[in-house]
C-alpha cells in the first residue's frame, strides 16, 4: 500500500476578486519531506501555503492532511469551527511577521495552545515548552516578553510555539523575510536542524541557497501555476524552463 | 455643637451611604465590563443577525442621558409590569448604560488589533471564545486602560444620580443630613471627600494595570 501523503493538494484554485491567484495546483508532500515553494512575489505561493491550514479557503480542489480532508467534512458540507480547529492544530505555522502574543511571556506563548487547545496540564506543557526553547536556543529568555526580543529571537520562539502542538507538518511563510540580514542565519539554522530531525515541512522562501540545501523537492509557482517541480539538484542546476532560469539568475547569481 | 460635630455624630448615615455607593460602584463596574466584553465578542463572530440589534443597543444607550434611563427603569417599567427596588433599578441602569460604553471602547480598540496575532491563534486551533478570552481581551484591556479608567470615574459619578430614584447612597446621605440640620456646605464637603477616596483607589488600580502593561511593552498604548 502506498504511504499516506502528509499533505496532498489536488487541483486547487483560488481567486481574489476575480483575479486568479492559484490555478489547478497539485502537490504531494511525503512524510519527512521538505518542500520549498519558490516564485516571485504575487505568484500565489503564500496563498497556497495559507490554503493548507484553511486560513484562505480555496474555490476549488481539495487538500488532505495525513489522509483527512481539511475544510470539508465527510458529508460534503463545510467543516464546523470545531472540526476545523482540530485539523489546524495538526499543522504548525510560522509567519513572516512572527505574530507572537505580546502580553504573554516567551514560555507562555509556547504553552498557551497546548494547555487550552490540547488540554495538557501546565506542568506537561511547560516541560514540552522548555525542551523546545532549548532546541531553538531561547531557554534563557523564557520569562521575557516578546517586545524585548530581536526579530530572529521572536521567530525562534514562534517556531517553538508551532512545534509545541506536535504538528504533523510545519508550514513556514517567508520566515526570514522580515529579518535584518544578520539575523537570518540563526532562524535558518533552526529550520535546518528540524529538517535533519525528519520534520515534514513546507516552506515559502526567498533564500535560494537555503532552499537548495534543505529541500527534497522544489516547486516553482508562476502566476498561480506550478511550472516546475523537481529535486533541488535538478532545479538549481538544470532548470527546465526559461522562466525559472531567469528567476534564478536574478535571485541567486551563479557563484 | 458645631456643624462638624453634628456630622460626626451622624457618621453612621455617611458610612451607610458610602458603603452603598461602594457596593453599587463595584458590582456595576464588574458587570458593566463583562457586558461590554460580551457585546464585543458577539460583534466579533459572524452573526449578522445579531450585529444590528447589538449596534442599536450600544448606540441607543450612548444617545440617552443616564438619568432618563434610571427614571425609565424605576418609574417607567412598573407600568409594563416590571417592578424593581430602587437599588436594583439603579444597578441595572448603571450596568446597561456603562456596559454599552465599555463595549464601544473595546470595539474601537479591536478594530486596530493586529490581524496576524489572530491568525496565529486560529492556526494553533483556538476556538473563537478561547482566542477572545486569552489572546484578544487581555490586550484590549492593557491598551484601553486609560479610557476604561475615565469611564469608571464617570460610572462612579453617575451613581450620585441614583439619589433621585431614592437609592440610599452617598449623595442621598449628604442630602438628608444637610436638609435635616441645614448644613449643606459641610455635608457636601464630606461627601466630596468620600468620592475622592474611591477615585484614588480607582486610580491606583488603573496604575497597577499600567505597570502590568509596561512590563509587556504596552506603555505607549
Short mmCIF file of N, CA and C in Angstrom, two decimals, chain A residues 61-210:
data_model
loop_
_atom_site.label_atom_id
_atom_site.label_comp_id
_atom_site.label_asym_id
_atom_site.label_seq_id
_atom_site.Cartn_x
_atom_site.Cartn_y
_atom_site.Cartn_z
N UNK A 61 -10.99 22.35 -5.64
CA UNK A 61 -9.91 21.44 -5.32
C UNK A 61 -9.97 21.01 -3.86
N UNK A 62 -9.11 20.06 -3.52
CA UNK A 62 -9.14 19.62 -2.13
C UNK A 62 -7.74 19.41 -1.57
N UNK A 63 -7.68 19.43 -0.25
CA UNK A 63 -6.41 19.26 0.46
C UNK A 63 -6.63 18.20 1.54
N UNK A 64 -5.75 17.21 1.57
CA UNK A 64 -5.80 16.21 2.63
C UNK A 64 -4.55 16.33 3.49
N UNK A 65 -4.75 16.30 4.79
CA UNK A 65 -3.64 16.30 5.72
C UNK A 65 -3.59 14.90 6.32
N UNK A 66 -2.49 14.18 6.03
CA UNK A 66 -2.36 12.86 6.61
C UNK A 66 -3.61 12.00 6.31
N UNK A 67 -4.15 12.16 5.13
CA UNK A 67 -5.29 11.36 4.72
C UNK A 67 -6.66 11.95 5.03
N UNK A 68 -6.72 12.99 5.88
CA UNK A 68 -8.01 13.59 6.22
C UNK A 68 -8.21 14.91 5.48
N UNK A 69 -9.37 15.05 4.90
CA UNK A 69 -9.63 16.27 4.15
C UNK A 69 -9.85 17.44 5.10
N UNK A 70 -9.25 18.58 4.77
CA UNK A 70 -9.46 19.78 5.59
C UNK A 70 -10.50 20.68 4.95
N UNK A 71 -11.30 21.32 5.79
CA UNK A 71 -12.25 22.32 5.31
C UNK A 71 -13.62 21.78 4.97
N UNK A 72 -13.65 20.53 4.50
CA UNK A 72 -14.92 19.93 4.10
C UNK A 72 -15.08 18.62 4.85
N UNK A 73 -16.21 18.46 5.53
CA UNK A 73 -16.40 17.24 6.31
C UNK A 73 -16.89 16.10 5.42
N UNK A 74 -16.98 14.91 5.99
CA UNK A 74 -17.32 13.71 5.21
C UNK A 74 -18.65 13.86 4.48
N UNK A 75 -19.57 14.61 5.10
CA UNK A 75 -20.88 14.75 4.49
C UNK A 75 -20.86 15.71 3.30
N UNK A 76 -19.70 16.30 3.04
CA UNK A 76 -19.61 17.21 1.90
C UNK A 76 -19.88 18.66 2.26
N UNK A 77 -20.27 18.87 3.51
CA UNK A 77 -20.55 20.27 3.92
C UNK A 77 -19.29 20.91 4.49
N UNK A 78 -19.33 22.23 4.60
CA UNK A 78 -18.20 22.94 5.20
C UNK A 78 -18.01 22.46 6.64
N UNK A 79 -16.75 22.31 7.05
CA UNK A 79 -16.47 21.83 8.41
C UNK A 79 -16.97 22.82 9.45
N UNK A 80 -17.38 22.29 10.59
CA UNK A 80 -17.72 23.16 11.71
C UNK A 80 -16.42 23.79 12.22
N UNK A 81 -16.58 24.90 12.96
CA UNK A 81 -15.39 25.56 13.52
C UNK A 81 -14.55 24.60 14.34
N UNK A 82 -15.26 23.76 15.10
CA UNK A 82 -14.57 22.84 16.00
C UNK A 82 -13.73 21.82 15.22
N UNK A 83 -14.35 21.24 14.16
CA UNK A 83 -13.61 20.28 13.35
C UNK A 83 -12.40 20.93 12.70
N UNK A 84 -12.64 22.14 12.20
CA UNK A 84 -11.57 22.87 11.52
C UNK A 84 -10.43 23.17 12.49
N UNK A 85 -10.80 23.58 13.71
CA UNK A 85 -9.77 23.90 14.71
C UNK A 85 -8.92 22.67 15.01
N UNK A 86 -9.55 21.50 15.09
CA UNK A 86 -8.76 20.32 15.44
C UNK A 86 -7.88 19.89 14.27
N UNK A 87 -8.31 20.16 13.03
CA UNK A 87 -7.44 19.91 11.88
C UNK A 87 -6.25 20.87 11.89
N UNK A 88 -6.55 22.14 12.18
CA UNK A 88 -5.48 23.14 12.17
C UNK A 88 -4.45 22.87 13.24
N UNK A 89 -4.90 22.29 14.36
CA UNK A 89 -3.97 22.00 15.45
C UNK A 89 -2.93 20.96 15.03
N UNK A 90 -3.21 20.26 13.92
CA UNK A 90 -2.24 19.24 13.44
C UNK A 90 -1.19 19.85 12.51
N UNK A 91 -1.34 21.15 12.24
CA UNK A 91 -0.38 21.84 11.38
C UNK A 91 0.25 22.97 12.17
N UNK A 92 1.56 23.12 12.06
CA UNK A 92 2.21 24.23 12.74
C UNK A 92 2.49 25.31 11.71
N UNK A 93 2.24 26.56 12.07
CA UNK A 93 2.52 27.61 11.10
C UNK A 93 3.42 28.68 11.68
N UNK A 94 4.40 29.07 10.88
CA UNK A 94 5.32 30.15 11.26
C UNK A 94 5.15 31.27 10.23
N UNK A 95 4.92 32.48 10.73
CA UNK A 95 4.57 33.59 9.85
C UNK A 95 5.77 34.50 9.60
N UNK A 96 5.66 35.25 8.54
CA UNK A 96 6.69 36.25 8.23
C UNK A 96 6.83 37.27 9.36
N UNK A 97 5.70 37.69 9.92
CA UNK A 97 5.72 38.74 10.96
C UNK A 97 5.72 38.20 12.38
N UNK A 98 6.13 36.96 12.58
CA UNK A 98 6.25 36.29 13.90
C UNK A 98 4.91 36.09 14.60
N UNK A 99 4.17 37.20 14.76
CA UNK A 99 2.85 37.13 15.39
C UNK A 99 2.84 36.50 16.78
N UNK A 100 3.88 36.81 17.56
CA UNK A 100 3.83 36.37 18.96
C UNK A 100 2.78 37.18 19.68
N UNK A 101 2.30 36.66 20.80
CA UNK A 101 1.30 37.38 21.59
C UNK A 101 2.03 38.20 22.64
N UNK A 102 2.00 39.53 22.50
CA UNK A 102 2.89 40.38 23.31
C UNK A 102 2.59 40.39 24.81
N UNK A 103 1.37 40.03 25.19
CA UNK A 103 1.03 40.11 26.62
C UNK A 103 1.48 38.86 27.37
N UNK A 104 1.99 37.87 26.64
CA UNK A 104 2.43 36.63 27.28
C UNK A 104 3.95 36.50 27.20
N UNK A 105 4.54 35.95 28.27
CA UNK A 105 5.98 35.72 28.27
C UNK A 105 6.33 34.68 27.22
N UNK A 106 7.62 34.58 26.95
CA UNK A 106 8.10 33.62 25.95
C UNK A 106 7.55 32.22 26.22
N UNK A 107 7.70 31.76 27.46
CA UNK A 107 7.29 30.37 27.72
C UNK A 107 5.77 30.25 27.62
N UNK A 108 5.06 31.28 28.01
CA UNK A 108 3.59 31.19 27.93
C UNK A 108 3.09 31.29 26.49
N UNK A 109 3.84 31.96 25.63
CA UNK A 109 3.49 31.92 24.22
C UNK A 109 3.51 30.48 23.71
N UNK A 110 4.48 29.72 24.24
CA UNK A 110 4.65 28.34 23.78
C UNK A 110 3.64 27.39 24.45
N UNK A 111 3.27 27.68 25.70
CA UNK A 111 2.39 26.73 26.40
C UNK A 111 0.89 27.03 26.21
N UNK A 112 0.56 28.21 25.72
CA UNK A 112 -0.85 28.64 25.69
C UNK A 112 -1.75 27.66 24.92
N UNK A 113 -1.38 27.37 23.69
CA UNK A 113 -2.24 26.47 22.90
C UNK A 113 -2.20 25.02 23.40
N UNK A 114 -1.02 24.48 23.74
CA UNK A 114 -1.03 23.12 24.30
C UNK A 114 -1.95 22.98 25.52
N UNK A 115 -1.98 24.00 26.38
CA UNK A 115 -2.84 23.92 27.56
C UNK A 115 -4.31 24.08 27.16
N UNK A 116 -4.61 25.13 26.39
CA UNK A 116 -6.01 25.48 26.18
C UNK A 116 -6.63 24.86 24.93
N UNK A 117 -5.81 24.32 24.05
CA UNK A 117 -6.36 23.65 22.87
C UNK A 117 -6.21 22.13 23.01
N UNK A 118 -5.01 21.70 23.39
CA UNK A 118 -4.78 20.25 23.50
C UNK A 118 -5.19 19.71 24.86
N UNK A 119 -5.31 20.59 25.86
CA UNK A 119 -5.71 20.14 27.18
C UNK A 119 -4.59 19.56 28.03
N UNK A 120 -3.35 19.92 27.71
CA UNK A 120 -2.23 19.48 28.55
C UNK A 120 -2.28 20.19 29.90
N UNK A 121 -1.70 19.55 30.90
CA UNK A 121 -1.59 20.24 32.19
C UNK A 121 -0.49 21.29 32.05
N UNK A 122 -0.49 22.25 32.99
CA UNK A 122 0.50 23.32 32.93
C UNK A 122 1.92 22.73 33.00
N UNK A 123 2.08 21.74 33.88
CA UNK A 123 3.41 21.15 34.06
C UNK A 123 3.87 20.43 32.80
N UNK A 124 2.96 19.66 32.20
CA UNK A 124 3.31 18.95 30.96
C UNK A 124 3.69 19.94 29.86
N UNK A 125 2.85 20.99 29.73
CA UNK A 125 3.08 21.96 28.67
C UNK A 125 4.40 22.69 28.87
N UNK A 126 4.72 22.98 30.15
CA UNK A 126 5.97 23.69 30.41
C UNK A 126 7.19 22.82 30.14
N UNK A 127 7.05 21.55 30.47
CA UNK A 127 8.15 20.63 30.21
C UNK A 127 8.41 20.56 28.70
N UNK A 128 7.33 20.45 27.94
CA UNK A 128 7.44 20.41 26.49
C UNK A 128 8.01 21.72 25.97
N UNK A 129 7.53 22.84 26.51
CA UNK A 129 7.98 24.16 26.05
C UNK A 129 9.47 24.34 26.31
N UNK A 130 9.93 23.91 27.50
CA UNK A 130 11.33 24.11 27.82
C UNK A 130 12.23 23.29 26.89
N UNK A 131 11.79 22.08 26.55
CA UNK A 131 12.58 21.27 25.63
C UNK A 131 12.68 21.96 24.27
N UNK A 132 11.59 22.57 23.85
CA UNK A 132 11.59 23.22 22.54
C UNK A 132 12.37 24.53 22.56
N UNK A 133 12.26 25.27 23.68
CA UNK A 133 13.03 26.50 23.78
C UNK A 133 14.53 26.18 23.79
N UNK A 134 14.85 25.06 24.39
CA UNK A 134 16.24 24.58 24.37
C UNK A 134 16.68 24.34 22.92
N UNK A 135 15.80 23.68 22.18
CA UNK A 135 16.10 23.34 20.79
C UNK A 135 16.34 24.59 19.94
N UNK A 136 15.57 25.65 20.20
CA UNK A 136 15.75 26.87 19.39
C UNK A 136 16.67 27.89 20.08
N UNK A 137 17.28 27.47 21.21
CA UNK A 137 18.26 28.32 21.88
C UNK A 137 17.67 29.53 22.57
N UNK A 138 16.47 29.36 23.16
CA UNK A 138 15.82 30.51 23.79
C UNK A 138 15.48 30.27 25.26
N UNK A 139 16.13 29.29 25.88
CA UNK A 139 15.80 28.94 27.26
C UNK A 139 16.00 30.12 28.21
N UNK A 140 17.10 30.87 28.02
CA UNK A 140 17.39 31.98 28.96
C UNK A 140 16.32 33.06 28.91
N UNK A 141 15.61 33.11 27.81
CA UNK A 141 14.61 34.18 27.64
C UNK A 141 13.22 33.73 28.06
N UNK A 142 13.11 32.62 28.73
CA UNK A 142 11.79 32.03 28.97
C UNK A 142 10.80 32.99 29.62
N UNK A 143 11.28 33.84 30.53
CA UNK A 143 10.35 34.72 31.25
C UNK A 143 10.30 36.13 30.68
N UNK A 144 11.01 36.36 29.57
CA UNK A 144 10.98 37.69 28.96
C UNK A 144 9.73 37.86 28.12
N UNK A 145 9.46 39.12 27.79
CA UNK A 145 8.29 39.40 26.96
C UNK A 145 8.73 39.70 25.53
N UNK A 146 7.88 39.38 24.57
CA UNK A 146 8.26 39.48 23.15
C UNK A 146 8.87 40.82 22.75
N UNK A 147 8.38 41.94 23.32
CA UNK A 147 8.88 43.23 22.83
C UNK A 147 10.35 43.45 23.12
N UNK A 148 10.92 42.65 24.04
CA UNK A 148 12.35 42.80 24.36
C UNK A 148 13.23 41.98 23.42
N UNK A 149 12.64 41.16 22.55
CA UNK A 149 13.43 40.25 21.73
C UNK A 149 13.75 40.85 20.36
N UNK A 150 14.83 40.38 19.76
CA UNK A 150 15.14 40.75 18.37
C UNK A 150 14.23 39.95 17.45
N UNK A 151 14.20 40.35 16.18
CA UNK A 151 13.37 39.64 15.21
C UNK A 151 13.71 38.16 15.12
N UNK A 152 15.01 37.88 15.11
CA UNK A 152 15.43 36.48 14.99
C UNK A 152 15.00 35.67 16.20
N UNK A 153 15.11 36.30 17.38
CA UNK A 153 14.68 35.61 18.61
C UNK A 153 13.18 35.38 18.60
N UNK A 154 12.44 36.41 18.16
CA UNK A 154 10.98 36.25 18.08
C UNK A 154 10.61 35.08 17.17
N UNK A 155 11.29 35.01 16.04
CA UNK A 155 10.93 33.96 15.10
C UNK A 155 11.29 32.59 15.66
N UNK A 156 12.37 32.51 16.43
CA UNK A 156 12.72 31.21 17.02
C UNK A 156 11.68 30.80 18.06
N UNK A 157 11.17 31.78 18.81
CA UNK A 157 10.10 31.47 19.76
C UNK A 157 8.84 31.03 18.99
N UNK A 158 8.56 31.72 17.89
CA UNK A 158 7.38 31.37 17.10
C UNK A 158 7.49 29.94 16.57
N UNK A 159 8.71 29.54 16.22
CA UNK A 159 8.91 28.17 15.75
C UNK A 159 8.65 27.18 16.90
N UNK A 160 9.17 27.51 18.08
CA UNK A 160 8.93 26.65 19.25
C UNK A 160 7.43 26.57 19.55
N UNK A 161 6.75 27.70 19.42
CA UNK A 161 5.31 27.73 19.68
C UNK A 161 4.57 26.79 18.73
N UNK A 162 4.95 26.83 17.46
CA UNK A 162 4.28 25.95 16.48
C UNK A 162 4.61 24.49 16.76
N UNK A 163 5.88 24.21 17.11
CA UNK A 163 6.28 22.83 17.37
C UNK A 163 5.60 22.24 18.60
N UNK A 164 5.22 23.12 19.54
CA UNK A 164 4.64 22.65 20.80
C UNK A 164 3.32 21.91 20.59
N UNK A 165 2.70 22.10 19.44
CA UNK A 165 1.46 21.39 19.15
C UNK A 165 1.75 20.01 18.57
N UNK A 166 3.03 19.68 18.45
CA UNK A 166 3.48 18.43 17.83
C UNK A 166 2.77 18.19 16.51
N UNK A 167 2.94 19.15 15.60
CA UNK A 167 2.19 19.06 14.34
C UNK A 167 2.75 17.99 13.41
N UNK A 168 1.87 17.52 12.54
CA UNK A 168 2.29 16.56 11.51
C UNK A 168 3.16 17.25 10.47
N UNK A 169 2.82 18.50 10.22
CA UNK A 169 3.51 19.25 9.18
C UNK A 169 3.76 20.67 9.67
N UNK A 170 4.95 21.19 9.36
CA UNK A 170 5.24 22.59 9.68
C UNK A 170 5.16 23.42 8.41
N UNK A 171 4.46 24.54 8.51
CA UNK A 171 4.34 25.45 7.37
C UNK A 171 5.10 26.73 7.70
N UNK A 172 5.98 27.13 6.81
CA UNK A 172 6.75 28.37 7.03
C UNK A 172 6.43 29.36 5.93
N UNK A 173 5.89 30.51 6.32
CA UNK A 173 5.54 31.52 5.33
C UNK A 173 6.57 32.64 5.34
N UNK A 174 7.56 32.53 4.46
CA UNK A 174 8.66 33.50 4.39
C UNK A 174 9.20 33.84 5.78
N UNK A 175 9.71 32.85 6.48
CA UNK A 175 10.08 33.05 7.89
C UNK A 175 11.22 34.03 8.12
N UNK A 176 12.00 34.34 7.08
CA UNK A 176 13.13 35.24 7.31
C UNK A 176 12.99 36.57 6.57
N UNK A 177 11.88 36.78 5.89
CA UNK A 177 11.76 37.98 5.05
C UNK A 177 11.68 39.27 5.84
N UNK A 178 11.24 39.20 7.11
CA UNK A 178 11.12 40.42 7.90
C UNK A 178 12.35 40.65 8.78
N UNK A 179 13.40 39.88 8.56
CA UNK A 179 14.56 39.95 9.46
C UNK A 179 15.70 40.75 8.86
N UNK A 180 16.46 41.42 9.74
CA UNK A 180 17.70 42.04 9.29
C UNK A 180 18.61 40.93 8.78
N UNK A 181 19.41 41.23 7.75
CA UNK A 181 20.24 40.19 7.15
C UNK A 181 21.07 39.40 8.17
N UNK A 182 21.60 40.10 9.18
CA UNK A 182 22.48 39.36 10.10
C UNK A 182 21.72 38.43 11.03
N UNK A 183 20.39 38.52 11.02
CA UNK A 183 19.61 37.65 11.90
C UNK A 183 19.01 36.46 11.16
N UNK A 184 19.16 36.48 9.82
CA UNK A 184 18.54 35.42 9.02
C UNK A 184 19.14 34.06 9.37
N UNK A 185 20.47 34.04 9.55
CA UNK A 185 21.18 32.79 9.74
C UNK A 185 20.68 31.98 10.93
N UNK A 186 20.42 32.66 12.07
CA UNK A 186 20.02 31.92 13.28
C UNK A 186 18.67 31.21 13.08
N UNK A 187 17.78 31.84 12.30
CA UNK A 187 16.48 31.23 12.07
C UNK A 187 16.60 30.07 11.07
N UNK A 188 17.36 30.31 10.02
CA UNK A 188 17.55 29.23 9.04
C UNK A 188 18.25 28.04 9.68
N UNK A 189 19.16 28.33 10.61
CA UNK A 189 19.85 27.26 11.32
C UNK A 189 18.87 26.35 12.06
N UNK A 190 17.90 26.99 12.71
CA UNK A 190 16.89 26.21 13.45
C UNK A 190 16.07 25.36 12.48
N UNK A 191 15.65 25.96 11.37
CA UNK A 191 14.82 25.22 10.41
C UNK A 191 15.62 24.06 9.82
N UNK A 192 16.89 24.31 9.59
CA UNK A 192 17.75 23.25 9.04
C UNK A 192 17.85 22.07 10.02
N UNK A 193 18.02 22.40 11.29
CA UNK A 193 18.06 21.34 12.32
C UNK A 193 16.77 20.51 12.29
N UNK A 194 15.65 21.19 12.12
CA UNK A 194 14.37 20.47 12.10
C UNK A 194 14.31 19.53 10.91
N UNK A 195 14.84 19.98 9.79
CA UNK A 195 14.80 19.12 8.60
C UNK A 195 15.63 17.86 8.83
N UNK A 196 16.72 18.01 9.59
CA UNK A 196 17.57 16.84 9.88
C UNK A 196 16.86 15.87 10.81
N UNK A 197 15.98 16.44 11.66
CA UNK A 197 15.26 15.57 12.60
C UNK A 197 14.08 14.88 11.96
N UNK A 198 13.86 15.14 10.70
CA UNK A 198 12.82 14.41 9.99
C UNK A 198 11.45 15.06 10.01
N UNK A 199 11.37 16.34 10.41
CA UNK A 199 10.08 17.03 10.35
C UNK A 199 9.63 17.20 8.90
N UNK A 200 8.34 17.07 8.71
CA UNK A 200 7.76 17.35 7.40
C UNK A 200 7.52 18.85 7.33
N UNK A 201 8.03 19.47 6.27
CA UNK A 201 7.93 20.93 6.23
C UNK A 201 7.62 21.43 4.82
N UNK A 202 6.80 22.44 4.79
CA UNK A 202 6.54 23.14 3.53
C UNK A 202 6.95 24.58 3.78
N UNK A 203 7.86 25.09 2.96
CA UNK A 203 8.27 26.45 3.22
C UNK A 203 8.29 27.34 2.00
N UNK A 204 7.75 28.52 2.20
CA UNK A 204 7.80 29.56 1.17
C UNK A 204 8.98 30.43 1.54
N UNK A 205 9.90 30.60 0.60
CA UNK A 205 11.11 31.34 0.96
C UNK A 205 11.71 32.04 -0.24
N UNK A 206 12.54 33.05 0.07
CA UNK A 206 13.33 33.71 -0.97
C UNK A 206 14.81 33.37 -0.83
N UNK A 207 15.11 32.52 0.16
CA UNK A 207 16.50 32.16 0.40
C UNK A 207 16.87 30.97 -0.49
N UNK A 208 17.44 31.27 -1.64
CA UNK A 208 17.70 30.22 -2.62
C UNK A 208 18.72 29.19 -2.13
N UNK A 209 19.82 29.68 -1.57
CA UNK A 209 20.86 28.76 -1.10
C UNK A 209 20.29 27.80 -0.06
N UNK A 210 19.46 28.36 0.78
CA UNK A 210 18.86 27.58 1.85
C UNK A 210 17.92 26.53 1.28
#
